[in-house]
Amino acid sequence: MTDNAPVTEHANDLLITRLIPASAHTLFRCWTEPELLKQWFVPRPWTIAHAEMDVRPGGQSLVVMRDPDGNEYPNLGTYLEVVTDQRLVFTDAYGPGWTPADKPFMTAIISFEPEDGQTRYTALARHWTEDARQQHIAMGFEQGWNICADQLQALAATLG
Amino acid sequence: MTDNAPVTEHANDLLITRLIPASAHTLFRCWTEPELLKQWFVPRPWTIAHAEMDVRPGGQSLVVMRDPDGNEYPNLGTYLEVVTDQRLVFTDAYGPGWTPADKPFMTAIISFEPEDGQTRYTALARHWTEDARQQHIAMGFEQGWNICADQLQALAATLG
């Protein structure tokens, strides 16, 4: 009960993982500093119109995505666990003050682990239902998250 | 985005609140130390057969309730937010490693606020659906949590 349970795959999980030639610290910064996150968090030519985040358990994030026609799509999240330079867990299941969301969709576990002088970057999306998982696949989870990981990797290369 | 949102009532909430003549520190201890929790956490003549808790965001709690016939009922929870002597937030929506639970039922926000030399004790249960809220009412939320609060208050009086 006192150890962190290992993150193993569960039936309703989706996952991407890759080795990135950057430090865990740099990747963590790209995930938690709004000005950095804006540069990679959505597949281009979409952009991030606005990003703010209160990175602590119970803190909120607001990321507004903008499509090429200028339509904006706000995404709200709540951080569940923050381990600097190692792990970030967040969900859409809660609004501010732990208010239950109308439709809890997923919980994301982003991890950064040193491996062979690089960083093993893993983005795991856990869903409460198989329907939500299938919906995420249909929304292009694998392609979308991989394009973003490419953009993250390119940005990290400029940060050293 | 950077402040805690106030805990206001939401359509799917259930709540009990009372002033208790004990310190917030003592009440927080009664909620987080297994040997204390065992003495008040279930209406007598039920008992707590076993309690263990890893009190940090992402940590698990296991509380096994025992009915007068000796049948045991394990309850698993995950802590979401821990503010020593002030607030404790936990849910059944996750298992170890942020695994989604089969049936997310509720999130509890327990708060301890100094008021007139005593402590305002509030137990708020937030549900994702109105059905879950109705089920909790049918399970005897109000009577059960008030009996437990009586037992908590009596225990706190012995701790000073």
PDB file of C-alpha atoms in Angstrom:
ATOM      1  CA  MET A   1       0.000   0.000   0.000  1.00  0.00           C
ATOM      2  CA  THR A   2       2.892   2.361   0.548  1.00  0.00           C
ATOM      3  CA  ASP A   3       4.641   1.974  -2.796  1.00  0.00           C
ATOM      4  CA  ASN A   4       3.534   3.472  -6.044  1.00  0.00           C
ATOM      5  CA  ALA A   5       1.866   0.765  -8.049  1.00  0.00           C
ATOM      6  CA  PRO A   6       3.692   0.184 -11.331  1.00  0.00           C
ATOM      7  CA  VAL A   7       1.996   1.716 -14.329  1.00  0.00           C
ATOM      8  CA  THR A   8       0.917  -1.352 -16.240  1.00  0.00           C
ATOM      9  CA  GLU A   9      -1.465  -1.429 -19.130  1.00  0.00           C
ATOM     10  CA  HIS A  10      -5.115  -1.797 -18.323  1.00  0.00           C
ATOM     11  CA  ALA A  11      -7.868  -2.876 -20.736  1.00  0.00           C
ATOM     12  CA  ASN A  12      -9.053   0.693 -21.343  1.00  0.00           C
ATOM     13  CA  ASP A  13      -5.586   2.209 -21.851  1.00  0.00           C
ATOM     14  CA  LEU A  14      -4.027   3.871 -24.877  1.00  0.00           C
ATOM     15  CA  LEU A  15      -0.316   4.562 -24.877  1.00  0.00           C
ATOM     16  CA  ILE A  16       2.532   6.052 -26.858  1.00  0.00           C
ATOM     17  CA  THR A  17       6.161   5.795 -25.786  1.00  0.00           C
ATOM     18  CA  ARG A  18       9.505   6.802 -27.267  1.00  0.00           C
ATOM     19  CA  LEU A  19      13.085   7.664 -26.368  1.00  0.00           C
ATOM     20  CA  ILE A  20      13.779  11.382 -26.692  1.00  0.00           C
ATOM     21  CA  PRO A  21      17.332  12.851 -26.732  1.00  0.00           C
ATOM     22  CA  ALA A  22      16.584  15.496 -24.097  1.00  0.00           C
ATOM     23  CA  SER A  23      16.620  15.588 -20.315  1.00  0.00           C
ATOM     24  CA  ALA A  24      13.585  14.697 -18.216  1.00  0.00           C
ATOM     25  CA  HIS A  25      13.845  18.207 -16.780  1.00  0.00           C
ATOM     26  CA  THR A  26      13.502  19.816 -20.218  1.00  0.00           C
ATOM     27  CA  LEU A  27      10.524  17.640 -21.168  1.00  0.00           C
ATOM     28  CA  PHE A  28       8.840  18.353 -17.849  1.00  0.00           C
ATOM     29  CA  ARG A  29       9.294  22.083 -18.472  1.00  0.00           C
ATOM     30  CA  CYS A  30       7.702  21.721 -21.940  1.00  0.00           C
ATOM     31  CA  TRP A  31       4.659  20.179 -20.240  1.00  0.00           C
ATOM     32  CA  THR A  32       4.339  22.663 -17.388  1.00  0.00           C
ATOM     33  CA  GLU A  33       5.382  26.104 -18.696  1.00  0.00           C
ATOM     34  CA  PRO A  34       2.586  27.719 -20.734  1.00  0.00           C
ATOM     35  CA  GLU A  35       4.937  29.499 -23.174  1.00  0.00           C
ATOM     36  CA  LEU A  36       6.643  26.196 -23.979  1.00  0.00           C
ATOM     37  CA  LEU A  37       3.494  24.076 -24.068  1.00  0.00           C
ATOM     38  CA  LYS A  38       1.949  26.453 -26.623  1.00  0.00           C
ATOM     39  CA  GLN A  39       4.730  25.565 -29.063  1.00  0.00           C
ATOM     40  CA  TRP A  40       4.037  21.847 -29.366  1.00  0.00           C
ATOM     41  CA  PHE A  41       0.789  20.733 -27.695  1.00  0.00           C
ATOM     42  CA  VAL A  42      -1.467  20.565 -30.760  1.00  0.00           C
ATOM     43  CA  PRO A  43      -0.706  19.224 -34.265  1.00  0.00           C
ATOM     44  CA  ARG A  44       0.044  22.130 -36.615  1.00  0.00           C
ATOM     45  CA  PRO A  45      -1.545  24.040 -38.329  1.00  0.00           C
ATOM     46  CA  TRP A  46      -3.755  24.147 -35.232  1.00  0.00           C
ATOM     47  CA  THR A  47      -2.370  26.469 -32.567  1.00  0.00           C
ATOM     48  CA  ILE A  48      -2.784  27.083 -28.832  1.00  0.00           C
ATOM     49  CA  ALA A  49      -4.542  30.412 -28.343  1.00  0.00           C
ATOM     50  CA  HIS A  50      -4.154  30.416 -24.571  1.00  0.00           C
ATOM     51  CA  ALA A  51      -2.625  28.220 -21.874  1.00  0.00           C
ATOM     52  CA  GLU A  52      -2.505  28.564 -18.113  1.00  0.00           C
ATOM     53  CA  MET A  53      -1.818  25.958 -15.498  1.00  0.00           C
ATOM     54  CA  ASP A  54      -1.631  25.669 -11.730  1.00  0.00           C
ATOM     55  CA  VAL A  55       0.664  22.649 -11.519  1.00  0.00           C
ATOM     56  CA  ARG A  56      -0.147  20.997  -8.162  1.00  0.00           C
ATOM     57  CA  PRO A  57      -2.598  18.305  -7.070  1.00  0.00           C
ATOM     58  CA  GLY A  58      -6.059  19.849  -7.364  1.00  0.00           C
ATOM     59  CA  GLY A  59      -4.781  22.706  -9.565  1.00  0.00           C
ATOM     60  CA  GLN A  60      -6.488  23.463 -12.854  1.00  0.00           C
ATOM     61  CA  SER A  61      -5.228  23.768 -16.405  1.00  0.00           C
ATOM     62  CA  LEU A  62      -6.910  25.587 -19.242  1.00  0.00           C
ATOM     63  CA  VAL A  63      -5.624  25.078 -22.773  1.00  0.00           C
ATOM     64  CA  VAL A  64      -7.508  26.704 -25.634  1.00  0.00           C
ATOM     65  CA  MET A  65      -6.888  25.086 -29.010  1.00  0.00           C
ATOM     66  CA  ARG A  66      -7.520  27.084 -32.189  1.00  0.00           C
ATOM     67  CA  ASP A  67      -8.230  25.531 -35.578  1.00  0.00           C
ATOM     68  CA  PRO A  68      -7.014  27.090 -38.864  1.00  0.00           C
ATOM     69  CA  ASP A  69     -10.403  28.865 -39.259  1.00  0.00           C
ATOM     70  CA  GLY A  70      -9.995  30.577 -35.888  1.00  0.00           C
ATOM     71  CA  ASN A  71     -12.528  28.469 -33.956  1.00  0.00           C
ATOM     72  CA  GLU A  72     -11.436  27.938 -30.383  1.00  0.00           C
ATOM     73  CA  TYR A  73     -11.804  24.807 -28.251  1.00  0.00           C
ATOM     74  CA  PRO A  74     -11.163  25.157 -24.508  1.00  0.00           C
ATOM     75  CA  ASN A  75      -9.860  22.133 -22.607  1.00  0.00           C
ATOM     76  CA  LEU A  76     -10.044  22.084 -18.831  1.00  0.00           C
ATOM     77  CA  GLY A  77      -8.084  19.664 -16.688  1.00  0.00           C
ATOM     78  CA  THR A  78      -7.245  19.016 -13.054  1.00  0.00           C
ATOM     79  CA  TYR A  79      -3.821  17.830 -11.907  1.00  0.00           C
ATOM     80  CA  LEU A  80      -3.898  14.754  -9.685  1.00  0.00           C
ATOM     81  CA  GLU A  81      -0.209  14.099  -9.092  1.00  0.00           C
ATOM     82  CA  VAL A  82       2.887  16.150  -9.808  1.00  0.00           C
ATOM     83  CA  VAL A  83       6.377  14.709  -9.343  1.00  0.00           C
ATOM     84  CA  THR A  84       8.815  17.288 -10.706  1.00  0.00           C
ATOM     85  CA  ASP A  85      10.831  16.019 -13.702  1.00  0.00           C
ATOM     86  CA  GLN A  86       9.291  12.539 -13.337  1.00  0.00           C
ATOM     87  CA  ARG A  87       5.530  12.309 -13.629  1.00  0.00           C
ATOM     88  CA  LEU A  88       2.434  14.348 -14.278  1.00  0.00           C
ATOM     89  CA  VAL A  89      -1.089  12.976 -13.836  1.00  0.00           C
ATOM     90  CA  PHE A  90      -4.222  14.882 -14.819  1.00  0.00           C
ATOM     91  CA  THR A  91      -7.858  14.274 -15.697  1.00  0.00           C
ATOM     92  CA  ASP A  92     -10.974  15.862 -17.160  1.00  0.00           C
ATOM     93  CA  ALA A  93     -13.124  14.116 -14.525  1.00  0.00           C
ATOM     94  CA  TYR A  94     -13.074  17.170 -12.244  1.00  0.00           C
ATOM     95  CA  GLY A  95     -13.655  20.885 -12.556  1.00  0.00           C
ATOM     96  CA  PRO A  96     -12.483  23.490  -9.996  1.00  0.00           C
ATOM     97  CA  GLY A  97     -12.923  22.463  -6.348  1.00  0.00           C
ATOM     98  CA  TRP A  98     -13.188  18.768  -7.285  1.00  0.00           C
ATOM     99  CA  THR A  99     -16.569  19.355  -8.917  1.00  0.00           C
ATOM    100  CA  PRO A 100     -17.544  16.194 -10.816  1.00  0.00           C
ATOM    101  CA  ALA A 101     -17.409  16.773 -14.578  1.00  0.00           C
ATOM    102  CA  ASP A 102     -20.488  15.938 -16.641  1.00  0.00           C
ATOM    103  CA  LYS A 103     -18.669  13.285 -18.626  1.00  0.00           C
ATOM    104  CA  PRO A 104     -15.405  11.947 -17.185  1.00  0.00           C
ATOM    105  CA  PHE A 105     -13.415  10.822 -20.212  1.00  0.00           C
ATOM    106  CA  MET A 106      -9.845   9.992 -19.293  1.00  0.00           C
ATOM    107  CA  THR A 107      -6.875  10.301 -16.982  1.00  0.00           C
ATOM    108  CA  ALA A 108      -3.435  10.935 -18.481  1.00  0.00           C
ATOM    109  CA  ILE A 109      -0.194   9.753 -16.909  1.00  0.00           C
ATOM    110  CA  ILE A 110       2.821  11.406 -18.514  1.00  0.00           C
ATOM    111  CA  SER A 111       6.149   9.972 -17.399  1.00  0.00           C
ATOM    112  CA  PHE A 112       9.752  10.959 -17.966  1.00  0.00           C
ATOM    113  CA  GLU A 113      12.368   8.307 -17.113  1.00  0.00           C
ATOM    114  CA  PRO A 114      16.126   8.515 -17.723  1.00  0.00           C
ATOM    115  CA  GLU A 115      17.231   5.728 -20.112  1.00  0.00           C
ATOM    116  CA  ASP A 116      20.614   5.378 -21.815  1.00  0.00           C
ATOM    117  CA  GLY A 117      21.433   9.072 -21.467  1.00  0.00           C
ATOM    118  CA  GLN A 118      18.100  10.009 -23.027  1.00  0.00           C
ATOM    119  CA  THR A 119      14.575  10.131 -21.652  1.00  0.00           C
ATOM    120  CA  ARG A 120      11.869   7.501 -21.999  1.00  0.00           C
ATOM    121  CA  TYR A 121       8.773   9.581 -22.645  1.00  0.00           C
ATOM    122  CA  THR A 122       5.451   7.812 -22.120  1.00  0.00           C
ATOM    123  CA  ALA A 123       1.968   9.227 -22.486  1.00  0.00           C
ATOM    124  CA  LEU A 124      -0.662   6.865 -21.124  1.00  0.00           C
ATOM    125  CA  ALA A 125      -4.365   7.655 -21.426  1.00  0.00           C
ATOM    126  CA  ARG A 126      -6.623   5.608 -19.130  1.00  0.00           C
ATOM    127  CA  HIS A 127     -10.365   5.586 -19.792  1.00  0.00           C
ATOM    128  CA  TRP A 128     -13.218   4.600 -17.494  1.00  0.00           C
ATOM    129  CA  THR A 129     -15.031   2.773 -20.286  1.00  0.00           C
ATOM    130  CA  GLU A 130     -14.213   0.855 -23.448  1.00  0.00           C
ATOM    131  CA  ASP A 131     -16.546   3.262 -25.294  1.00  0.00           C
ATOM    132  CA  ALA A 132     -14.402   6.231 -24.264  1.00  0.00           C
ATOM    133  CA  ARG A 133     -11.277   4.364 -25.386  1.00  0.00           C
ATOM    134  CA  GLN A 134     -12.821   3.620 -28.782  1.00  0.00           C
ATOM    135  CA  GLN A 135     -13.901   7.250 -29.105  1.00  0.00           C
ATOM    136  CA  HIS A 136     -10.320   8.355 -28.367  1.00  0.00           C
ATOM    137  CA  ILE A 137      -8.998   5.994 -31.047  1.00  0.00           C
ATOM    138  CA  ALA A 138     -11.546   7.426 -33.515  1.00  0.00           C
ATOM    139  CA  MET A 139     -10.405  10.975 -32.591  1.00  0.00           C
ATOM    140  CA  GLY A 140      -6.944   9.977 -33.825  1.00  0.00           C
ATOM    141  CA  PHE A 141      -5.173   9.382 -30.506  1.00  0.00           C
ATOM    142  CA  GLU A 142      -2.166   7.588 -31.931  1.00  0.00           C
ATOM    143  CA  GLN A 143      -1.460   9.901 -34.833  1.00  0.00           C
ATOM    144  CA  GLY A 144      -2.268  13.062 -32.870  1.00  0.00           C
ATOM    145  CA  TRP A 145      -0.153  12.243 -29.835  1.00  0.00           C
ATOM    146  CA  ASN A 146       2.730  11.099 -32.036  1.00  0.00           C
ATOM    147  CA  ILE A 147       2.691  14.306 -34.081  1.00  0.00           C
ATOM    148  CA  CYS A 148       2.706  16.260 -30.813  1.00  0.00           C
ATOM    149  CA  ALA A 149       5.583  14.120 -29.528  1.00  0.00           C
ATOM    150  CA  ASP A 150       7.517  14.983 -32.714  1.00  0.00           C
ATOM    151  CA  GLN A 151       6.881  18.678 -32.058  1.00  0.00           C
ATOM    152  CA  LEU A 152       7.836  18.267 -28.382  1.00  0.00           C
ATOM    153  CA  GLN A 153      11.058  16.524 -29.368  1.00  0.00           C
ATOM    154  CA  ALA A 154      11.934  19.299 -31.858  1.00  0.00           C
ATOM    155  CA  LEU A 155      11.270  22.000 -29.261  1.00  0.00           C
ATOM    156  CA  ALA A 156      13.278  20.166 -26.577  1.00  0.00           C
ATOM    157  CA  ALA A 157      16.265  20.006 -28.980  1.00  0.00           C
ATOM    158  CA  THR A 158      16.352  23.815 -29.015  1.00  0.00           C
ATOM    159  CA  LEU A 159      16.333  24.045 -25.205  1.00  0.00           C
ATOM    160  CA  GLY A 160      19.337  21.878 -24.510  1.00  0.00           C
TER     161      GLY A 160
ATOM    162  CA  MET B   1      -6.995  29.622 -11.926  1.00  0.00           C
ATOM    163  CA  THR B   2      -4.434  29.897  -9.163  1.00  0.00           C
ATOM    164  CA  ASP B   3      -6.755  30.007  -6.153  1.00  0.00           C
ATOM    165  CA  ASN B   4      -8.639  27.093  -4.739  1.00  0.00           C
ATOM    166  CA  ALA B   5     -12.195  27.343  -5.907  1.00  0.00           C
ATOM    167  CA  PRO B   6     -14.564  27.667  -2.962  1.00  0.00           C
ATOM    168  CA  VAL B   7     -16.331  24.464  -2.058  1.00  0.00           C
ATOM    169  CA  THR B   8     -19.924  25.293  -2.915  1.00  0.00           C
ATOM    170  CA  GLU B   9     -22.772  22.867  -3.228  1.00  0.00           C
ATOM    171  CA  HIS B  10     -23.297  21.251  -6.592  1.00  0.00           C
ATOM    172  CA  ALA B  11     -26.464  19.472  -7.749  1.00  0.00           C
ATOM    173  CA  ASN B  12     -25.044  16.019  -7.010  1.00  0.00           C
ATOM    174  CA  ASP B  13     -23.642  16.845  -3.571  1.00  0.00           C
ATOM    175  CA  LEU B  14     -24.530  15.510  -0.136  1.00  0.00           C
ATOM    176  CA  LEU B  15     -23.174  17.271   2.917  1.00  0.00           C
ATOM    177  CA  ILE B  16     -23.073  17.221   6.690  1.00  0.00           C
ATOM    178  CA  THR B  17     -21.475  19.977   8.751  1.00  0.00           C
ATOM    179  CA  ARG B  18     -21.164  20.768  12.464  1.00  0.00           C
ATOM    180  CA  LEU B  19     -19.053  22.633  14.996  1.00  0.00           C
ATOM    181  CA  ILE B  20     -16.897  20.278  17.058  1.00  0.00           C
ATOM    182  CA  PRO B  21     -15.152  21.358  20.283  1.00  0.00           C
ATOM    183  CA  ALA B  22     -11.751  19.963  19.255  1.00  0.00           C
ATOM    184  CA  SER B  23      -8.807  21.286  17.270  1.00  0.00           C
ATOM    185  CA  ALA B  24      -8.527  20.831  13.499  1.00  0.00           C
ATOM    186  CA  HIS B  25      -5.262  19.017  14.209  1.00  0.00           C
ATOM    187  CA  THR B  26      -7.002  16.432  16.416  1.00  0.00           C
ATOM    188  CA  LEU B  27      -9.778  15.845  13.877  1.00  0.00           C
ATOM    189  CA  PHE B  28      -7.255  15.510  11.060  1.00  0.00           C
ATOM    190  CA  ARG B  29      -5.400  12.905  13.132  1.00  0.00           C
ATOM    191  CA  CYS B  30      -8.642  10.960  13.654  1.00  0.00           C
ATOM    192  CA  TRP B  31      -9.051  10.841   9.871  1.00  0.00           C
ATOM    193  CA  THR B  32      -5.477   9.886   8.992  1.00  0.00           C
ATOM    194  CA  GLU B  33      -4.143   7.604  11.751  1.00  0.00           C
ATOM    195  CA  PRO B  34      -5.454   4.027  11.352  1.00  0.00           C
ATOM    196  CA  GLU B  35      -5.626   3.309  15.085  1.00  0.00           C
ATOM    197  CA  LEU B  36      -7.792   6.408  15.611  1.00  0.00           C
ATOM    198  CA  LEU B  37      -9.930   5.983  12.497  1.00  0.00           C
ATOM    199  CA  LYS B  38     -10.833   2.438  13.593  1.00  0.00           C
ATOM    200  CA  GLN B  39     -12.520   3.875  16.695  1.00  0.00           C
ATOM    201  CA  TRP B  40     -15.135   6.017  14.957  1.00  0.00           C
ATOM    202  CA  PHE B  41     -15.356   5.451  11.191  1.00  0.00           C
ATOM    203  CA  VAL B  42     -18.358   3.100  11.089  1.00  0.00           C
ATOM    204  CA  PRO B  43     -21.626   3.246  13.083  1.00  0.00           C
ATOM    205  CA  ARG B  44     -21.469   0.778  15.995  1.00  0.00           C
ATOM    206  CA  PRO B  45     -22.053  -2.151  16.417  1.00  0.00           C
ATOM    207  CA  TRP B  46     -20.192  -2.445  13.095  1.00  0.00           C
ATOM    208  CA  THR B  47     -16.417  -2.298  13.535  1.00  0.00           C
ATOM    209  CA  ILE B  48     -13.333  -1.642  11.440  1.00  0.00           C
ATOM    210  CA  ALA B  49     -11.410  -4.908  11.039  1.00  0.00           C
ATOM    211  CA  HIS B  50      -8.446  -3.315   9.301  1.00  0.00           C
ATOM    212  CA  ALA B  51      -7.319   0.146   8.192  1.00  0.00           C
ATOM    213  CA  GLU B  52      -4.228   1.317   6.365  1.00  0.00           C
ATOM    214  CA  MET B  53      -3.639   4.542   4.501  1.00  0.00           C
ATOM    215  CA  ASP B  54      -0.906   6.208   2.502  1.00  0.00           C
ATOM    216  CA  VAL B  55      -1.960   9.814   3.010  1.00  0.00           C
ATOM    217  CA  ARG B  56      -0.616  11.716  -0.029  1.00  0.00           C
ATOM    218  CA  PRO B  57      -2.028  12.546  -3.468  1.00  0.00           C
ATOM    219  CA  GLY B  58      -2.198   9.246  -5.341  1.00  0.00           C
ATOM    220  CA  GLY B  59      -1.822   7.191  -2.153  1.00  0.00           C
ATOM    221  CA  GLN B  60      -4.312   4.435  -1.374  1.00  0.00           C
ATOM    222  CA  SER B  61      -6.485   3.720   1.626  1.00  0.00           C
ATOM    223  CA  LEU B  62      -7.982   0.371   2.553  1.00  0.00           C
ATOM    224  CA  VAL B  63     -10.650   0.247   5.259  1.00  0.00           C
ATOM    225  CA  VAL B  64     -12.326  -3.080   5.979  1.00  0.00           C
ATOM    226  CA  MET B  65     -15.708  -2.749   7.697  1.00  0.00           C
ATOM    227  CA  ARG B  66     -17.099  -5.703   9.673  1.00  0.00           C
ATOM    228  CA  ASP B  67     -20.789  -6.247  10.413  1.00  0.00           C
ATOM    229  CA  PRO B  68     -22.044  -7.798  13.667  1.00  0.00           C
ATOM    230  CA  ASP B  69     -22.148 -11.247  11.981  1.00  0.00           C
ATOM    231  CA  GLY B  70     -18.461 -11.019  11.088  1.00  0.00           C
ATOM    232  CA  ASN B  71     -18.900 -10.356   7.355  1.00  0.00           C
ATOM    233  CA  GLU B  72     -16.203  -8.030   6.025  1.00  0.00           C
ATOM    234  CA  TYR B  73     -16.561  -5.251   3.456  1.00  0.00           C
ATOM    235  CA  PRO B  74     -13.335  -3.765   2.054  1.00  0.00           C
ATOM    236  CA  ASN B  75     -13.374  -0.140   0.887  1.00  0.00           C
ATOM    237  CA  LEU B  76     -10.581   1.139  -1.339  1.00  0.00           C
ATOM    238  CA  GLY B  77      -9.903   4.809  -1.891  1.00  0.00           C
ATOM    239  CA  THR B  78      -7.321   7.082  -3.476  1.00  0.00           C
ATOM    240  CA  TYR B  79      -6.281  10.402  -1.936  1.00  0.00           C
ATOM    241  CA  LEU B  80      -6.465  13.360  -4.316  1.00  0.00           C
ATOM    242  CA  GLU B  81      -5.455  16.265  -2.095  1.00  0.00           C
ATOM    243  CA  VAL B  82      -3.986  16.396   1.388  1.00  0.00           C
ATOM    244  CA  VAL B  83      -3.609  19.698   3.253  1.00  0.00           C
ATOM    245  CA  THR B  84      -2.484  18.834   6.793  1.00  0.00           C
ATOM    246  CA  ASP B  85      -5.007  19.882   9.466  1.00  0.00           C
ATOM    247  CA  GLN B  86      -7.195  21.551   6.843  1.00  0.00           C
ATOM    248  CA  ARG B  87      -8.526  19.343   4.060  1.00  0.00           C
ATOM    249  CA  LEU B  88      -8.581  15.778   2.817  1.00  0.00           C
ATOM    250  CA  VAL B  89      -9.962  14.806  -0.594  1.00  0.00           C
ATOM    251  CA  PHE B  90     -10.361  11.205  -1.737  1.00  0.00           C
ATOM    252  CA  THR B  91     -12.320   9.130  -4.239  1.00  0.00           C
ATOM    253  CA  ASP B  92     -13.256   5.598  -5.228  1.00  0.00           C
ATOM    254  CA  ALA B  93     -12.852   6.493  -8.920  1.00  0.00           C
ATOM    255  CA  TYR B  94      -9.274   5.181  -9.016  1.00  0.00           C
ATOM    256  CA  GLY B  95      -7.411   2.074  -7.924  1.00  0.00           C
ATOM    257  CA  PRO B  96      -3.623   1.862  -7.481  1.00  0.00           C
ATOM    258  CA  GLY B  97      -1.581   3.650 -10.171  1.00  0.00           C
ATOM    259  CA  TRP B  98      -4.588   5.774 -11.205  1.00  0.00           C
ATOM    260  CA  THR B  99      -6.326   2.735 -12.671  1.00  0.00           C
ATOM    261  CA  PRO B 100      -9.917   3.709 -13.508  1.00  0.00           C
ATOM    262  CA  ALA B 101     -12.391   2.004 -11.171  1.00  0.00           C
ATOM    263  CA  ASP B 102     -15.242   0.007 -12.695  1.00  0.00           C
ATOM    264  CA  LYS B 103     -17.870   2.276 -11.212  1.00  0.00           C
ATOM    265  CA  PRO B 104     -16.754   5.708 -10.012  1.00  0.00           C
ATOM    266  CA  PHE B 105     -19.229   6.590  -7.253  1.00  0.00           C
ATOM    267  CA  MET B 106     -18.125   9.662  -5.353  1.00  0.00           C
ATOM    268  CA  THR B 107     -15.432  12.086  -4.247  1.00  0.00           C
ATOM    269  CA  ALA B 108     -15.305  13.172  -0.605  1.00  0.00           C
ATOM    270  CA  ILE B 109     -13.994  16.539   0.581  1.00  0.00           C
ATOM    271  CA  ILE B 110     -13.453  16.592   4.331  1.00  0.00           C
ATOM    272  CA  SER B 111     -12.625  20.032   5.712  1.00  0.00           C
ATOM    273  CA  PHE B 112     -11.551  21.293   9.118  1.00  0.00           C
ATOM    274  CA  GLU B 113     -11.844  25.065   9.665  1.00  0.00           C
ATOM    275  CA  PRO B 114     -11.231  26.974  12.911  1.00  0.00           C
ATOM    276  CA  GLU B 115     -14.439  28.752  14.029  1.00  0.00           C
ATOM    277  CA  ASP B 116     -15.100  30.429  17.389  1.00  0.00           C
ATOM    278  CA  GLY B 117     -12.400  28.423  19.155  1.00  0.00           C
ATOM    279  CA  GLN B 118     -13.855  25.176  17.845  1.00  0.00           C
ATOM    280  CA  THR B 119     -13.624  23.457  14.466  1.00  0.00           C
ATOM    281  CA  ARG B 120     -16.156  23.584  11.649  1.00  0.00           C
ATOM    282  CA  TYR B 121     -16.173  19.990  10.407  1.00  0.00           C
ATOM    283  CA  THR B 122     -17.685  19.438   6.961  1.00  0.00           C
ATOM    284  CA  ALA B 123     -18.000  16.194   5.041  1.00  0.00           C
ATOM    285  CA  LEU B 124     -19.031  16.773   1.446  1.00  0.00           C
ATOM    286  CA  ALA B 125     -19.743  13.863  -0.900  1.00  0.00           C
ATOM    287  CA  ARG B 126     -19.805  14.784  -4.599  1.00  0.00           C
ATOM    288  CA  HIS B 127     -21.280  12.309  -7.069  1.00  0.00           C
ATOM    289  CA  TRP B 128     -20.862  12.117 -10.828  1.00  0.00           C
ATOM    290  CA  THR B 129     -24.516  11.318 -11.356  1.00  0.00           C
ATOM    291  CA  GLU B 130     -27.856  12.046  -9.715  1.00  0.00           C
ATOM    292  CA  ASP B 131     -28.407   8.251  -9.595  1.00  0.00           C
ATOM    293  CA  ALA B 132     -25.312   7.803  -7.453  1.00  0.00           C
ATOM    294  CA  ARG B 133     -26.474  10.609  -5.173  1.00  0.00           C
ATOM    295  CA  GLN B 134     -29.902   8.990  -4.764  1.00  0.00           C
ATOM    296  CA  GLN B 135     -28.231   5.646  -4.081  1.00  0.00           C
ATOM    297  CA  HIS B 136     -26.110   7.262  -1.367  1.00  0.00           C
ATOM    298  CA  ILE B 137     -29.235   8.793   0.236  1.00  0.00           C
ATOM    299  CA  ALA B 138     -30.887   5.348   0.180  1.00  0.00           C
ATOM    300  CA  MET B 139     -27.769   3.858   1.824  1.00  0.00           C
ATOM    301  CA  GLY B 140     -28.419   6.214   4.741  1.00  0.00           C
ATOM    302  CA  PHE B 141     -25.805   8.895   4.060  1.00  0.00           C
ATOM    303  CA  GLU B 142     -27.186  11.482   6.447  1.00  0.00           C
ATOM    304  CA  GLN B 143     -27.854   9.213   9.414  1.00  0.00           C
ATOM    305  CA  GLY B 144     -24.668   7.180   8.896  1.00  0.00           C
ATOM    306  CA  TRP B 145     -22.320  10.130   8.550  1.00  0.00           C
ATOM    307  CA  ASN B 146     -23.933  11.906  11.498  1.00  0.00           C
ATOM    308  CA  ILE B 147     -23.576   8.857  13.751  1.00  0.00           C
ATOM    309  CA  CYS B 148     -19.925   8.654  12.685  1.00  0.00           C
ATOM    310  CA  ALA B 149     -19.490  12.378  13.384  1.00  0.00           C
ATOM    311  CA  ASP B 150     -20.905  11.793  16.903  1.00  0.00           C
ATOM    312  CA  GLN B 151     -18.361   8.997  17.398  1.00  0.00           C
ATOM    313  CA  LEU B 152     -15.577  11.188  15.988  1.00  0.00           C
ATOM    314  CA  GLN B 153     -16.536  14.023  18.314  1.00  0.00           C
ATOM    315  CA  ALA B 154     -16.554  11.686  21.340  1.00  0.00           C
ATOM    316  CA  LEU B 155     -13.128  10.283  20.420  1.00  0.00           C
ATOM    317  CA  ALA B 156     -11.684  13.778  19.824  1.00  0.00           C
ATOM    318  CA  ALA B 157     -12.849  14.814  23.316  1.00  0.00           C
ATOM    319  CA  THR B 158     -10.586  12.129  24.811  1.00  0.00           C
ATOM    320  CA  LEU B 159      -7.559  13.325  22.817  1.00  0.00           C
ATOM    321  CA  GLY B 160      -7.587  16.959  23.982  1.00  0.00           C
TER     322      GLY B 160
END
